[in-house]
CSV table of C-alpha atoms in Angstrom, one decimal:
chain,number,residue,atom,x,y,z
A,248,UNK,CA,25.8,-17.8,-18.2
A,249,UNK,CA,25.2,-14.3,-19.6
A,250,UNK,CA,22.1,-12.5,-18.3
A,251,UNK,CA,20.1,-12.3,-21.5
A,252,UNK,CA,16.6,-13.2,-20.3
A,253,UNK,CA,14.5,-13.0,-17.1
A,254,UNK,CA,15.5,-16.5,-16.0
A,255,UNK,CA,19.2,-15.9,-16.4
A,256,UNK,CA,18.8,-12.4,-14.9
A,257,UNK,CA,17.2,-13.9,-11.8
A,258,UNK,CA,19.8,-16.7,-11.4
A,259,UNK,CA,22.7,-14.3,-12.1
A,260,UNK,CA,21.3,-12.0,-9.4
A,261,UNK,CA,21.1,-14.9,-7.0
A,262,UNK,CA,24.7,-15.9,-7.6
A,263,UNK,CA,25.8,-12.3,-7.1
A,264,UNK,CA,24.1,-12.1,-3.8
A,265,UNK,CA,25.6,-15.3,-2.5
A,266,UNK,CA,29.1,-14.5,-3.4
A,267,UNK,CA,31.7,-15.4,-2.2
A,268,UNK,CA,29.9,-18.7,-1.4
A,269,UNK,CA,29.0,-19.7,-5.0
A,270,UNK,CA,32.3,-18.7,-6.6
A,271,UNK,CA,34.6,-19.9,-3.9
A,272,UNK,CA,32.8,-23.2,-3.2
A,273,UNK,CA,32.4,-24.1,-6.8
A,274,UNK,CA,36.1,-23.4,-7.5
A,275,UNK,CA,37.0,-25.4,-4.3
A,276,UNK,CA,35.2,-28.5,-5.4
A,277,UNK,CA,36.4,-28.3,-9.0
A,278,UNK,CA,40.0,-27.9,-7.7
A,279,UNK,CA,39.5,-31.2,-5.8
A,280,UNK,CA,38.1,-32.9,-8.9
A,281,UNK,CA,34.4,-32.9,-7.9
A,282,UNK,CA,31.1,-31.5,-9.2
A,283,UNK,CA,29.0,-29.1,-7.3
A,284,UNK,CA,25.5,-27.5,-8.0
A,285,UNK,CA,23.1,-25.2,-6.3
A,286,UNK,CA,19.9,-27.1,-6.2
A,287,UNK,CA,16.3,-27.3,-5.1
A,288,UNK,CA,14.5,-24.6,-3.0
A,289,UNK,CA,17.0,-21.8,-3.4
A,290,UNK,CA,16.8,-22.1,-7.2
A,291,UNK,CA,13.0,-22.4,-7.1
A,292,UNK,CA,12.6,-19.5,-4.7
A,293,UNK,CA,14.7,-17.0,-6.7
A,294,UNK,CA,12.6,-17.8,-9.8
A,295,UNK,CA,9.5,-17.0,-7.7
A,296,UNK,CA,11.0,-13.7,-6.5
A,297,UNK,CA,11.7,-15.1,-3.0
A,298,UNK,CA,15.0,-15.3,-1.1
A,299,UNK,CA,16.5,-16.8,2.1
A,300,UNK,CA,19.7,-17.4,4.0
A,301,UNK,CA,19.7,-21.2,3.6
A,302,UNK,CA,21.4,-22.7,0.5
A,303,UNK,CA,21.3,-26.3,-0.7
A,304,UNK,CA,24.1,-27.9,-2.8
A,305,UNK,CA,24.6,-31.3,-4.2
A,306,UNK,CA,27.8,-33.0,-5.3
A,307,UNK,CA,29.3,-36.3,-6.5
A,308,UNK,CA,31.7,-36.2,-3.5
A,309,UNK,CA,30.9,-38.6,-0.6
A,310,UNK,CA,30.3,-37.0,2.8
A,311,UNK,CA,33.8,-37.8,4.2
A,312,UNK,CA,35.3,-36.2,1.1
A,313,UNK,CA,33.0,-33.2,1.5
A,314,UNK,CA,34.3,-32.8,5.1
A,315,UNK,CA,37.9,-32.8,3.8
A,316,UNK,CA,37.1,-30.1,1.2
A,317,UNK,CA,35.3,-27.7,3.4
A,318,UNK,CA,37.1,-28.2,6.7
A,319,UNK,CA,39.4,-25.1,6.3
A,320,UNK,CA,36.9,-23.1,4.3
A,321,UNK,CA,33.7,-23.0,6.4
A,322,UNK,CA,33.3,-20.9,9.6
A,323,UNK,CA,31.5,-23.8,11.3
A,324,UNK,CA,30.7,-27.4,10.2
A,325,UNK,CA,28.2,-29.9,11.6
A,326,UNK,CA,27.5,-33.5,10.7
A,327,UNK,CA,24.1,-34.2,12.2
A,328,UNK,CA,22.8,-35.4,8.8
A,329,UNK,CA,25.9,-37.2,7.6
A,330,UNK,CA,24.2,-40.6,7.8
A,331,UNK,CA,21.9,-39.3,5.0
A,332,UNK,CA,24.8,-37.9,3.0
A,333,UNK,CA,24.5,-34.3,4.2
A,334,UNK,CA,27.2,-32.0,5.7
A,335,UNK,CA,26.2,-28.6,7.1
A,336,UNK,CA,28.4,-25.6,6.8
A,337,UNK,CA,28.2,-22.0,7.9
A,338,UNK,CA,30.0,-19.3,5.9
A,339,UNK,CA,29.4,-15.8,7.1
A,340,UNK,CA,25.6,-15.3,7.4
A,341,UNK,CA,24.9,-18.3,5.0
A,342,UNK,CA,23.8,-21.7,6.2
A,343,UNK,CA,24.7,-24.4,3.6
A,344,UNK,CA,23.8,-28.0,3.3
A,345,UNK,CA,26.0,-30.1,0.9
A,346,UNK,CA,24.5,-33.4,0.0
A,347,UNK,CA,26.0,-36.2,-2.0
A,348,UNK,CA,24.1,-37.3,-5.1
A,349,UNK,CA,21.7,-39.9,-3.9
A,350,UNK,CA,18.5,-41.9,-4.1
A,351,UNK,CA,16.5,-43.0,-1.1
A,352,UNK,CA,13.6,-45.3,-0.5
A,353,UNK,CA,11.6,-46.9,2.3
A,354,UNK,CA,11.6,-50.6,3.2
A,355,UNK,CA,7.9,-51.5,3.7
A,356,UNK,CA,8.7,-52.5,7.3
A,357,UNK,CA,11.1,-49.6,8.2
A,358,UNK,CA,10.5,-46.0,9.3
A,359,UNK,CA,13.9,-44.9,8.1
A,360,UNK,CA,14.9,-44.2,4.5
A,361,UNK,CA,17.6,-46.3,2.9
A,362,UNK,CA,20.2,-44.0,1.3
A,363,UNK,CA,22.2,-45.0,-1.8
A,364,UNK,CA,24.7,-42.6,-3.4
A,365,UNK,CA,24.4,-41.7,-7.0
A,366,UNK,CA,26.9,-40.6,-9.8
A,367,UNK,CA,25.2,-37.9,-11.8
A,368,UNK,CA,23.4,-34.6,-11.2
A,369,UNK,CA,20.5,-35.6,-13.5
A,370,UNK,CA,19.9,-38.9,-11.6
A,371,UNK,CA,20.0,-37.0,-8.3
A,372,UNK,CA,17.4,-34.6,-9.6
A,373,UNK,CA,15.2,-37.5,-10.7
A,374,UNK,CA,14.8,-38.5,-7.1
A,375,UNK,CA,13.7,-35.1,-5.9
A,376,UNK,CA,10.1,-34.7,-4.7
A,377,UNK,CA,8.7,-32.3,-7.4
A,378,UNK,CA,10.0,-31.0,-10.7
A,379,UNK,CA,10.0,-27.4,-9.3
A,380,UNK,CA,12.6,-28.6,-6.8
A,381,UNK,CA,14.5,-30.5,-9.4
A,382,UNK,CA,16.3,-27.6,-11.0
A,383,UNK,CA,19.9,-26.8,-10.4
A,384,UNK,CA,22.8,-24.4,-11.3
A,385,UNK,CA,26.2,-26.1,-11.9
A,386,UNK,CA,29.1,-24.3,-10.2
A,387,UNK,CA,31.4,-22.7,-11.0
A,388,UNK,CA,30.2,-22.8,-14.6
A,389,UNK,CA,26.7,-21.4,-13.8
A,390,UNK,CA,24.9,-23.8,-16.2
A,391,UNK,CA,21.1,-24.0,-15.5
A,392,UNK,CA,19.9,-27.6,-15.4
A,393,UNK,CA,16.2,-28.4,-15.7
A,394,UNK,CA,15.7,-31.9,-17.1
A,395,UNK,CA,12.2,-32.5,-15.8
A,396,UNK,CA,10.4,-29.3,-16.7
A,397,UNK,CA,10.4,-27.5,-13.4
A,398,UNK,CA,10.5,-24.1,-15.0
A,399,UNK,CA,7.3,-24.8,-16.9
A,400,UNK,CA,5.7,-26.1,-13.7
A,401,UNK,CA,6.6,-22.9,-11.9
A,402,UNK,CA,4.9,-20.9,-14.6
A,403,UNK,CA,1.7,-23.1,-14.3
A,404,UNK,CA,2.0,-23.1,-10.4
A,405,UNK,CA,1.7,-26.9,-10.3
A,406,UNK,CA,3.4,-29.6,-8.3
A,407,UNK,CA,4.3,-32.6,-10.4
A,408,UNK,CA,6.8,-35.4,-9.6
A,409,UNK,CA,9.8,-35.8,-11.9
A,410,UNK,CA,9.0,-39.5,-12.5
A,411,UNK,CA,5.8,-41.4,-11.9
A,412,UNK,CA,4.1,-40.3,-8.6
A,413,UNK,CA,3.6,-43.9,-7.6
A,414,UNK,CA,7.3,-44.5,-7.7
A,415,UNK,CA,8.1,-41.2,-6.0
A,416,UNK,CA,5.7,-41.6,-3.1
A,417,UNK,CA,6.7,-45.2,-2.7
A,418,UNK,CA,10.4,-44.2,-2.4
A,419,UNK,CA,9.5,-41.6,0.3
A,420,UNK,CA,5.8,-41.5,1.4
A,421,UNK,CA,6.5,-38.2,3.2
A,422,UNK,CA,6.4,-36.5,-0.2
A,423,UNK,CA,2.6,-36.8,-0.2
A,424,UNK,CA,2.6,-34.5,2.9
A,425,UNK,CA,5.1,-32.3,1.2
A,426,UNK,CA,2.7,-31.8,-1.7
A,427,UNK,CA,0.1,-30.5,0.7
A,428,UNK,CA,2.7,-28.4,2.5
A,429,UNK,CA,4.0,-26.8,-0.7
A,430,UNK,CA,0.4,-26.1,-1.8
A,431,UNK,CA,0.1,-24.2,1.5
A,432,UNK,CA,3.4,-22.4,1.3
A,433,UNK,CA,3.4,-21.5,-2.5
A,434,UNK,CA,-0.3,-21.6,-3.4
A,435,UNK,CA,0.3,-24.2,-6.1
A,436,UNK,CA,-2.1,-26.9,-7.2
A,437,UNK,CA,-1.1,-30.6,-7.2
A,438,UNK,CA,-1.0,-32.4,-10.5
A,439,UNK,CA,-4.1,-34.7,-10.9
A,440,UNK,CA,-1.9,-37.8,-11.4
A,441,UNK,CA,-0.2,-37.0,-8.1
A,442,UNK,CA,-3.5,-36.5,-6.3
A,443,UNK,CA,-4.7,-39.8,-7.6
A,444,UNK,CA,-1.6,-41.6,-6.4
A,445,UNK,CA,-1.8,-39.8,-3.0
A,446,UNK,CA,-5.4,-41.0,-2.6
A,447,UNK,CA,-4.5,-44.6,-3.5
A,448,UNK,CA,-1.4,-44.7,-1.4
A,449,UNK,CA,-2.5,-42.6,1.6
A,450,UNK,CA,-2.0,-45.5,4.1
A,451,UNK,CA,1.7,-45.6,3.2
A,452,UNK,CA,2.3,-42.5,5.2
A,453,UNK,CA,2.0,-44.5,8.4
A,454,UNK,CA,5.5,-45.9,7.8
A,455,UNK,CA,7.0,-42.4,8.3
A,456,UNK,CA,8.0,-41.3,11.8
A,457,UNK,CA,5.8,-38.9,13.9
A,458,UNK,CA,8.6,-36.3,14.0
A,459,UNK,CA,8.9,-36.0,10.2
A,460,UNK,CA,5.1,-35.8,9.9
A,461,UNK,CA,4.9,-33.2,12.6
A,462,UNK,CA,7.5,-31.0,10.8
A,463,UNK,CA,5.5,-31.1,7.6
A,464,UNK,CA,2.1,-30.4,9.2
A,465,UNK,CA,3.6,-27.5,11.2
A,466,UNK,CA,5.1,-26.0,8.0
A,467,UNK,CA,1.7,-26.5,6.3
A,468,UNK,CA,-0.3,-24.8,9.1
A,469,UNK,CA,2.2,-21.9,9.1
A,470,UNK,CA,2.1,-21.4,5.3
A,471,UNK,CA,0.5,-18.6,3.4
A,472,UNK,CA,-2.4,-20.8,2.2
A,473,UNK,CA,-3.1,-23.4,4.9
A,474,UNK,CA,-6.7,-24.0,3.7
A,475,UNK,CA,-5.4,-25.3,0.4
A,476,UNK,CA,-3.0,-27.7,2.1
A,477,UNK,CA,-5.6,-28.9,4.6
A,478,UNK,CA,-8.1,-29.5,1.8
A,479,UNK,CA,-5.6,-31.7,0.0
A,480,UNK,CA,-5.0,-33.8,3.2
A,481,UNK,CA,-8.7,-34.3,3.7
A,482,UNK,CA,-9.7,-35.0,0.1
A,483,UNK,CA,-6.9,-37.5,-0.5
A,484,UNK,CA,-7.5,-39.4,2.8
A,485,UNK,CA,-4.0,-38.5,4.2
A,486,UNK,CA,-5.7,-36.6,7.1
A,487,UNK,CA,-7.3,-39.9,8.2
A,488,UNK,CA,-3.9,-41.1,9.0
A,489,UNK,CA,-2.1,-38.0,10.3
A,490,UNK,CA,-4.8,-35.7,11.7
A,491,UNK,CA,-8.0,-37.9,11.8
A,492,UNK,CA,-9.9,-35.4,14.0
A,493,UNK,CA,-10.1,-32.9,11.0
A,494,UNK,CA,-12.1,-35.0,8.5
A,495,UNK,CA,-14.4,-36.2,11.2
A,496,UNK,CA,-15.7,-32.7,11.5
A,497,UNK,CA,-17.3,-32.8,8.0
A,498,UNK,CA,-20.2,-34.8,9.3
A,499,UNK,CA,-21.0,-32.6,12.3
A,500,UNK,CA,-23.7,-29.9,11.7
A,501,UNK,CA,-23.2,-27.1,14.2
A,502,UNK,CA,-25.9,-26.3,16.7
A,503,UNK,CA,-26.9,-23.0,15.1
A,504,UNK,CA,-27.1,-24.4,11.5
A,505,UNK,CA,-25.0,-21.5,10.3
A,506,UNK,CA,-22.7,-23.6,8.2
A,507,UNK,CA,-22.7,-26.7,6.0
A,508,UNK,CA,-20.6,-28.5,8.6
A,509,UNK,CA,-18.2,-27.9,11.4
A,510,UNK,CA,-15.3,-28.6,9.1
A,511,UNK,CA,-16.1,-25.6,6.9
A,512,UNK,CA,-16.7,-23.5,10.0
A,513,UNK,CA,-13.2,-24.6,11.3
A,514,UNK,CA,-11.5,-23.4,8.1
A,515,UNK,CA,-13.3,-20.1,8.3
A,516,UNK,CA,-12.1,-19.7,11.9
A,517,UNK,CA,-8.6,-20.5,10.8
A,518,UNK,CA,-8.8,-17.9,8.0
A,519,UNK,CA,-10.2,-15.3,10.5
A,520,UNK,CA,-7.5,-16.0,13.1
A,521,UNK,CA,-4.8,-15.6,10.5
A,522,UNK,CA,-6.2,-12.3,9.4
A,523,UNK,CA,-5.5,-10.9,12.9
A,524,UNK,CA,-1.9,-12.0,13.0
A,525,UNK,CA,0.8,-9.3,13.4
A,526,UNK,CA,4.4,-10.0,12.5
A,527,UNK,CA,4.1,-13.4,10.8
A,528,UNK,CA,2.5,-16.8,11.4
A,529,UNK,CA,1.5,-17.6,15.0
A,530,UNK,CA,1.7,-21.4,15.1
A,531,UNK,CA,-0.1,-21.7,18.5
A,532,UNK,CA,-3.0,-19.5,17.4
A,533,UNK,CA,-3.3,-21.4,14.1
A,534,UNK,CA,-3.3,-24.8,15.7
A,535,UNK,CA,-5.8,-23.7,18.3
A,536,UNK,CA,-8.1,-22.4,15.5
A,537,UNK,CA,-7.8,-25.6,13.6
A,538,UNK,CA,-8.5,-27.9,16.6
A,539,UNK,CA,-10.9,-25.7,18.7
A,540,UNK,CA,-14.0,-27.8,17.8
A,541,UNK,CA,-12.5,-31.3,17.5
A,542,UNK,CA,-14.5,-32.3,20.6
A,543,UNK,CA,-17.8,-31.9,18.9
A,544,UNK,CA,-18.1,-35.3,17.3
A,545,UNK,CA,-17.7,-37.0,20.7
A,546,UNK,CA,-20.1,-34.7,22.5
A,547,UNK,CA,-22.9,-34.5,19.9
A,548,UNK,CA,-26.4,-35.0,21.3
A,549,UNK,CA,-29.8,-34.7,19.6
A,550,UNK,CA,-32.1,-32.3,21.5
A,551,UNK,CA,-35.8,-31.6,21.3
A,552,UNK,CA,-36.9,-29.4,18.4
A,553,UNK,CA,-34.5,-31.0,16.0
A,554,UNK,CA,-31.6,-29.2,17.6
A,555,UNK,CA,-28.1,-30.5,18.2
A,556,UNK,CA,-25.9,-29.8,21.2
A,557,UNK,CA,-22.2,-30.2,21.9
A,558,UNK,CA,-22.0,-29.6,25.7
A,559,UNK,CA,-18.5,-29.5,27.1
A,560,UNK,CA,-16.9,-30.0,23.7
A,561,UNK,CA,-14.2,-27.5,24.6
A,562,UNK,CA,-13.1,-29.7,27.6
A,563,UNK,CA,-13.2,-32.9,25.5
A,564,UNK,CA,-11.5,-31.1,22.6
A,565,UNK,CA,-8.7,-29.9,24.9
A,566,UNK,CA,-8.0,-33.5,26.0
A,567,UNK,CA,-8.1,-34.7,22.4
A,568,UNK,CA,-5.7,-31.8,21.4
A,569,UNK,CA,-3.2,-32.9,24.0
A,570,UNK,CA,-3.3,-36.5,22.8
A,571,UNK,CA,-2.9,-35.6,19.1
A,572,UNK,CA,-0.1,-33.1,19.5
A,573,UNK,CA,1.7,-35.3,21.9
A,574,UNK,CA,1.5,-38.2,19.5
A,575,UNK,CA,2.9,-35.9,16.8
A,576,UNK,CA,5.9,-35.1,19.1
A,577,UNK,CA,5.1,-31.4,19.4
A,578,UNK,CA,7.1,-29.5,22.1
A,579,UNK,CA,5.3,-29.7,25.5
A,580,UNK,CA,4.9,-25.9,25.7
A,581,UNK,CA,3.2,-25.8,22.3
A,582,UNK,CA,0.9,-28.7,23.2
A,583,UNK,CA,0.0,-27.1,26.5
A,584,UNK,CA,-0.7,-23.7,25.0
A,585,UNK,CA,-2.9,-25.0,22.1
A,586,UNK,CA,-4.9,-27.3,24.4
A,587,UNK,CA,-5.4,-24.4,26.9
A,588,UNK,CA,-6.8,-22.2,24.1
A,589,UNK,CA,-9.1,-24.9,23.0
A,590,UNK,CA,-10.4,-25.3,26.5
A,591,UNK,CA,-11.0,-21.6,26.9
A,592,UNK,CA,-12.4,-20.7,23.5
A,593,UNK,CA,-16.0,-20.7,24.8
A,594,UNK,CA,-15.3,-18.9,28.1
A,595,UNK,CA,-16.4,-15.5,26.7
A,596,UNK,CA,-19.9,-16.9,25.8
A,597,UNK,CA,-20.4,-18.0,29.4
A,598,UNK,CA,-20.8,-14.5,30.6
A,599,UNK,CA,-24.0,-13.6,28.8
A,600,UNK,CA,-24.2,-10.3,26.8
A,601,UNK,CA,-21.8,-8.2,28.7
A,602,UNK,CA,-22.7,-8.2,32.3
A,603,UNK,CA,-19.1,-8.9,33.4
A,604,UNK,CA,-18.4,-8.4,37.0
A,605,UNK,CA,-14.9,-7.4,38.1
A,606,UNK,CA,-14.5,-11.0,39.5
A,607,UNK,CA,-15.3,-12.5,36.1
A,608,UNK,CA,-12.8,-10.3,34.3
A,609,UNK,CA,-10.1,-11.1,36.8
A,610,UNK,CA,-10.7,-14.8,36.3
A,611,UNK,CA,-10.8,-14.5,32.5
A,612,UNK,CA,-7.4,-12.8,32.5
A,613,UNK,CA,-6.0,-15.1,35.2
A,614,UNK,CA,-7.1,-18.3,33.4
A,615,UNK,CA,-5.7,-17.1,30.0
A,616,UNK,CA,-2.5,-15.9,31.5
A,617,UNK,CA,0.2,-15.4,28.8
A,618,UNK,CA,-2.3,-16.6,26.2
A,619,UNK,CA,-4.7,-13.7,26.7
A,620,UNK,CA,-3.9,-11.9,23.4
A,621,UNK,CA,-4.3,-15.2,21.5
A,622,UNK,CA,-7.6,-15.9,23.3
A,623,UNK,CA,-8.9,-12.5,22.2
A,624,UNK,CA,-8.1,-13.4,18.5
A,625,UNK,CA,-9.4,-16.9,18.7
A,626,UNK,CA,-12.7,-15.8,20.3
A,627,UNK,CA,-13.2,-13.1,17.7
A,628,UNK,CA,-12.3,-15.6,14.9
A,629,UNK,CA,-14.9,-18.1,16.2
A,630,UNK,CA,-17.7,-15.7,15.3
A,631,UNK,CA,-18.7,-16.9,11.8
A,632,UNK,CA,-22.4,-16.1,11.8
A,633,UNK,CA,-23.8,-14.7,8.6
A,634,UNK,CA,-26.2,-12.6,10.6
A,635,UNK,CA,-24.5,-9.2,10.4
A,636,UNK,CA,-26.5,-7.8,13.3
A,637,UNK,CA,-25.6,-10.7,15.6
A,638,UNK,CA,-21.9,-10.6,14.5
A,639,UNK,CA,-21.8,-6.8,15.3
A,640,UNK,CA,-23.4,-7.4,18.7
A,641,UNK,CA,-20.8,-10.1,19.6
A,642,UNK,CA,-18.0,-7.8,18.4
A,643,UNK,CA,-19.3,-4.9,20.5
A,644,UNK,CA,-19.6,-7.2,23.6
A,645,UNK,CA,-16.0,-8.4,23.2
A,646,UNK,CA,-14.9,-4.8,22.7
A,647,UNK,CA,-16.5,-4.0,26.0
A,648,UNK,CA,-14.7,-6.9,27.7
A,649,UNK,CA,-11.3,-5.8,26.4
A,650,UNK,CA,-12.0,-2.3,27.6
A,651,UNK,CA,-12.9,-3.7,31.1
A,652,UNK,CA,-9.7,-5.8,31.0
A,653,UNK,CA,-7.6,-2.7,30.1
A,654,UNK,CA,-9.2,-0.6,32.9
A,655,UNK,CA,-8.8,-3.3,35.6
A,656,UNK,CA,-5.3,-4.0,34.4
A,657,UNK,CA,-4.3,-0.4,35.0
A,658,UNK,CA,-5.8,-0.5,38.5
A,659,UNK,CA,-4.8,-3.9,39.7
A,660,UNK,CA,-2.0,-5.3,37.4
A,661,UNK,CA,-4.2,-8.3,36.5
A,662,UNK,CA,-1.5,-10.4,35.0
A,663,UNK,CA,0.3,-10.4,38.4
A,664,UNK,CA,-2.7,-11.2,40.6
A,665,UNK,CA,-1.7,-13.3,43.6
A,666,UNK,CA,-3.3,-13.9,47.0
A,667,UNK,CA,-2.6,-11.2,49.5
A,668,UNK,CA,-0.9,-13.8,51.8
A,669,UNK,CA,1.9,-16.0,50.6
A,670,UNK,CA,2.6,-19.6,51.6
A,671,UNK,CA,4.9,-18.7,54.5
A,672,UNK,CA,2.3,-16.3,55.9
A,673,UNK,CA,-0.4,-18.9,55.6
A,674,UNK,CA,1.7,-21.4,57.5
A,675,UNK,CA,2.5,-18.9,60.2
A,676,UNK,CA,-1.2,-17.7,60.6
A,677,UNK,CA,-2.6,-21.3,60.7
A,678,UNK,CA,0.3,-22.7,62.6
A,679,UNK,CA,0.7,-25.8,60.4
A,680,UNK,CA,3.6,-27.3,58.4
A,681,UNK,CA,3.8,-27.5,54.6
A,682,UNK,CA,1.2,-29.9,53.1
A,683,UNK,CA,-2.1,-30.1,51.1
A,684,UNK,CA,-3.8,-27.8,53.6
A,685,UNK,CA,-1.5,-24.9,52.6
A,686,UNK,CA,-2.4,-25.5,48.9
A,687,UNK,CA,-6.2,-25.4,49.7
A,688,UNK,CA,-5.7,-22.3,51.8
A,689,UNK,CA,-3.8,-20.6,48.9
A,690,UNK,CA,-6.6,-21.4,46.5
A,691,UNK,CA,-9.2,-20.0,48.9
A,692,UNK,CA,-7.3,-16.8,49.1
A,693,UNK,CA,-6.8,-16.6,45.4
A,694,UNK,CA,-10.5,-17.1,44.8
A,695,UNK,CA,-11.1,-14.4,47.4
A,696,UNK,CA,-8.8,-12.0,45.6
A,697,UNK,CA,-10.5,-12.8,42.3
A,698,UNK,CA,-14.0,-12.3,43.6
A,699,UNK,CA,-13.6,-9.3,45.9
A,700,UNK,CA,-10.4,-7.6,44.8
A,701,UNK,CA,-7.8,-6.1,47.2
A,702,UNK,CA,-9.0,-6.4,50.8
A,703,UNK,CA,-5.8,-5.8,52.7
A,704,UNK,CA,-3.8,-8.3,54.7
A,705,UNK,CA,-5.7,-7.8,58.0
A,706,UNK,CA,-9.0,-8.7,56.3
A,707,UNK,CA,-7.4,-11.5,54.3
A,708,UNK,CA,-6.0,-12.9,57.6
A,709,UNK,CA,-9.4,-12.8,59.3
A,710,UNK,CA,-11.1,-14.4,56.3
A,711,UNK,CA,-8.5,-17.1,56.2
A,712,UNK,CA,-9.0,-18.0,59.9
A,713,UNK,CA,-12.8,-18.1,59.3
A,714,UNK,CA,-12.3,-20.5,56.4
A,715,UNK,CA,-9.8,-22.7,58.3
A,716,UNK,CA,-12.3,-23.1,61.2
A,717,UNK,CA,-14.7,-24.8,58.7
A,718,UNK,CA,-12.1,-27.3,57.4
């Protein structure tokens, strides 16, 4: 392949950058009588001007044969995906996945794809999710292969299946979520025929495991355009099956009548949270922004004067968040952090218009703990009023709160606040063994510290004895 046009230039540059991998691996497979091609995401991304350290290859060699070929060549080898025809290899800084030509489909009663090996590159590309991922470069000959018009789809920024979308989504229903995920990551639109098939087949997604669904949703929410991906999920009905709390927000008018519905408000909050990120996507902040109001449908009440209230929706929402993220098999720490932010997202508004006592500031910081910076961002993002004067007043009030936090942090090391007496000292002063009473005493002293600041151990001891006498 001689670099005579922009496409060939881009691919030639990619192959130069991944030497010696491309040249050595292509020659190695050819020497052993097998085909090899760079395929999928790496080809797509280089044509989009993107790059990464992960490379995908496909071959006619079966996995056991692949292991024989790369055993002495790779720096490290792993076989975690070998049941699905994939062998992992590390070569220098490159992470490679070499997968046997294949086709896969789901049995209607099974959550696991059935894998069958194929014989040709073209047939393997036919089973790929979208045409933009069905392009390849044969190695070592460097022949560009694009049998399903992926290059044209890249130019149009559209996601279209190589074959009929019905067959593609029936073979692997997760591809419906991938359409939404790629829309988020790449900013592409989904072909109308694919959207129609997704809408008709949305229920088929329930055959896919929670872990695979979680991985796609997480990539979607961390994409460059999550609003586009979420809109696809809601409009096709896929969200009803994988994130049902989201479409339910469309019917809930918020109590200030500032927006068409809480669903649109939620997307704006997500946008405004993302705008505050530094150093890349913050999955905890983004999930908290997306789920912060999911408790509203369950807490909606009609009030006098044609008003609507959602009392304690943050508490209910935190419980719902835990259930949903747990069902999706999110890590415990992510689930806990997102739920805590949902629970705390209204705390700022509970302190009026800025009359924050030192005690209130201490409690705010203590309750937020390591999530304080994210809580700042979520609280600011949750201001979506179109009233510029009101928005400016809220921003000023929060500015004042952050100034108070910074001032007290200097004076008292807020993040490290503890009672002035530890558990051992409490036991010694009260003359009691470990048990529930020690925990209650500890909480009393912590509240005392929060409310009144540093009193000194002598005063803390006297107050503890006064408290104990009433128990």
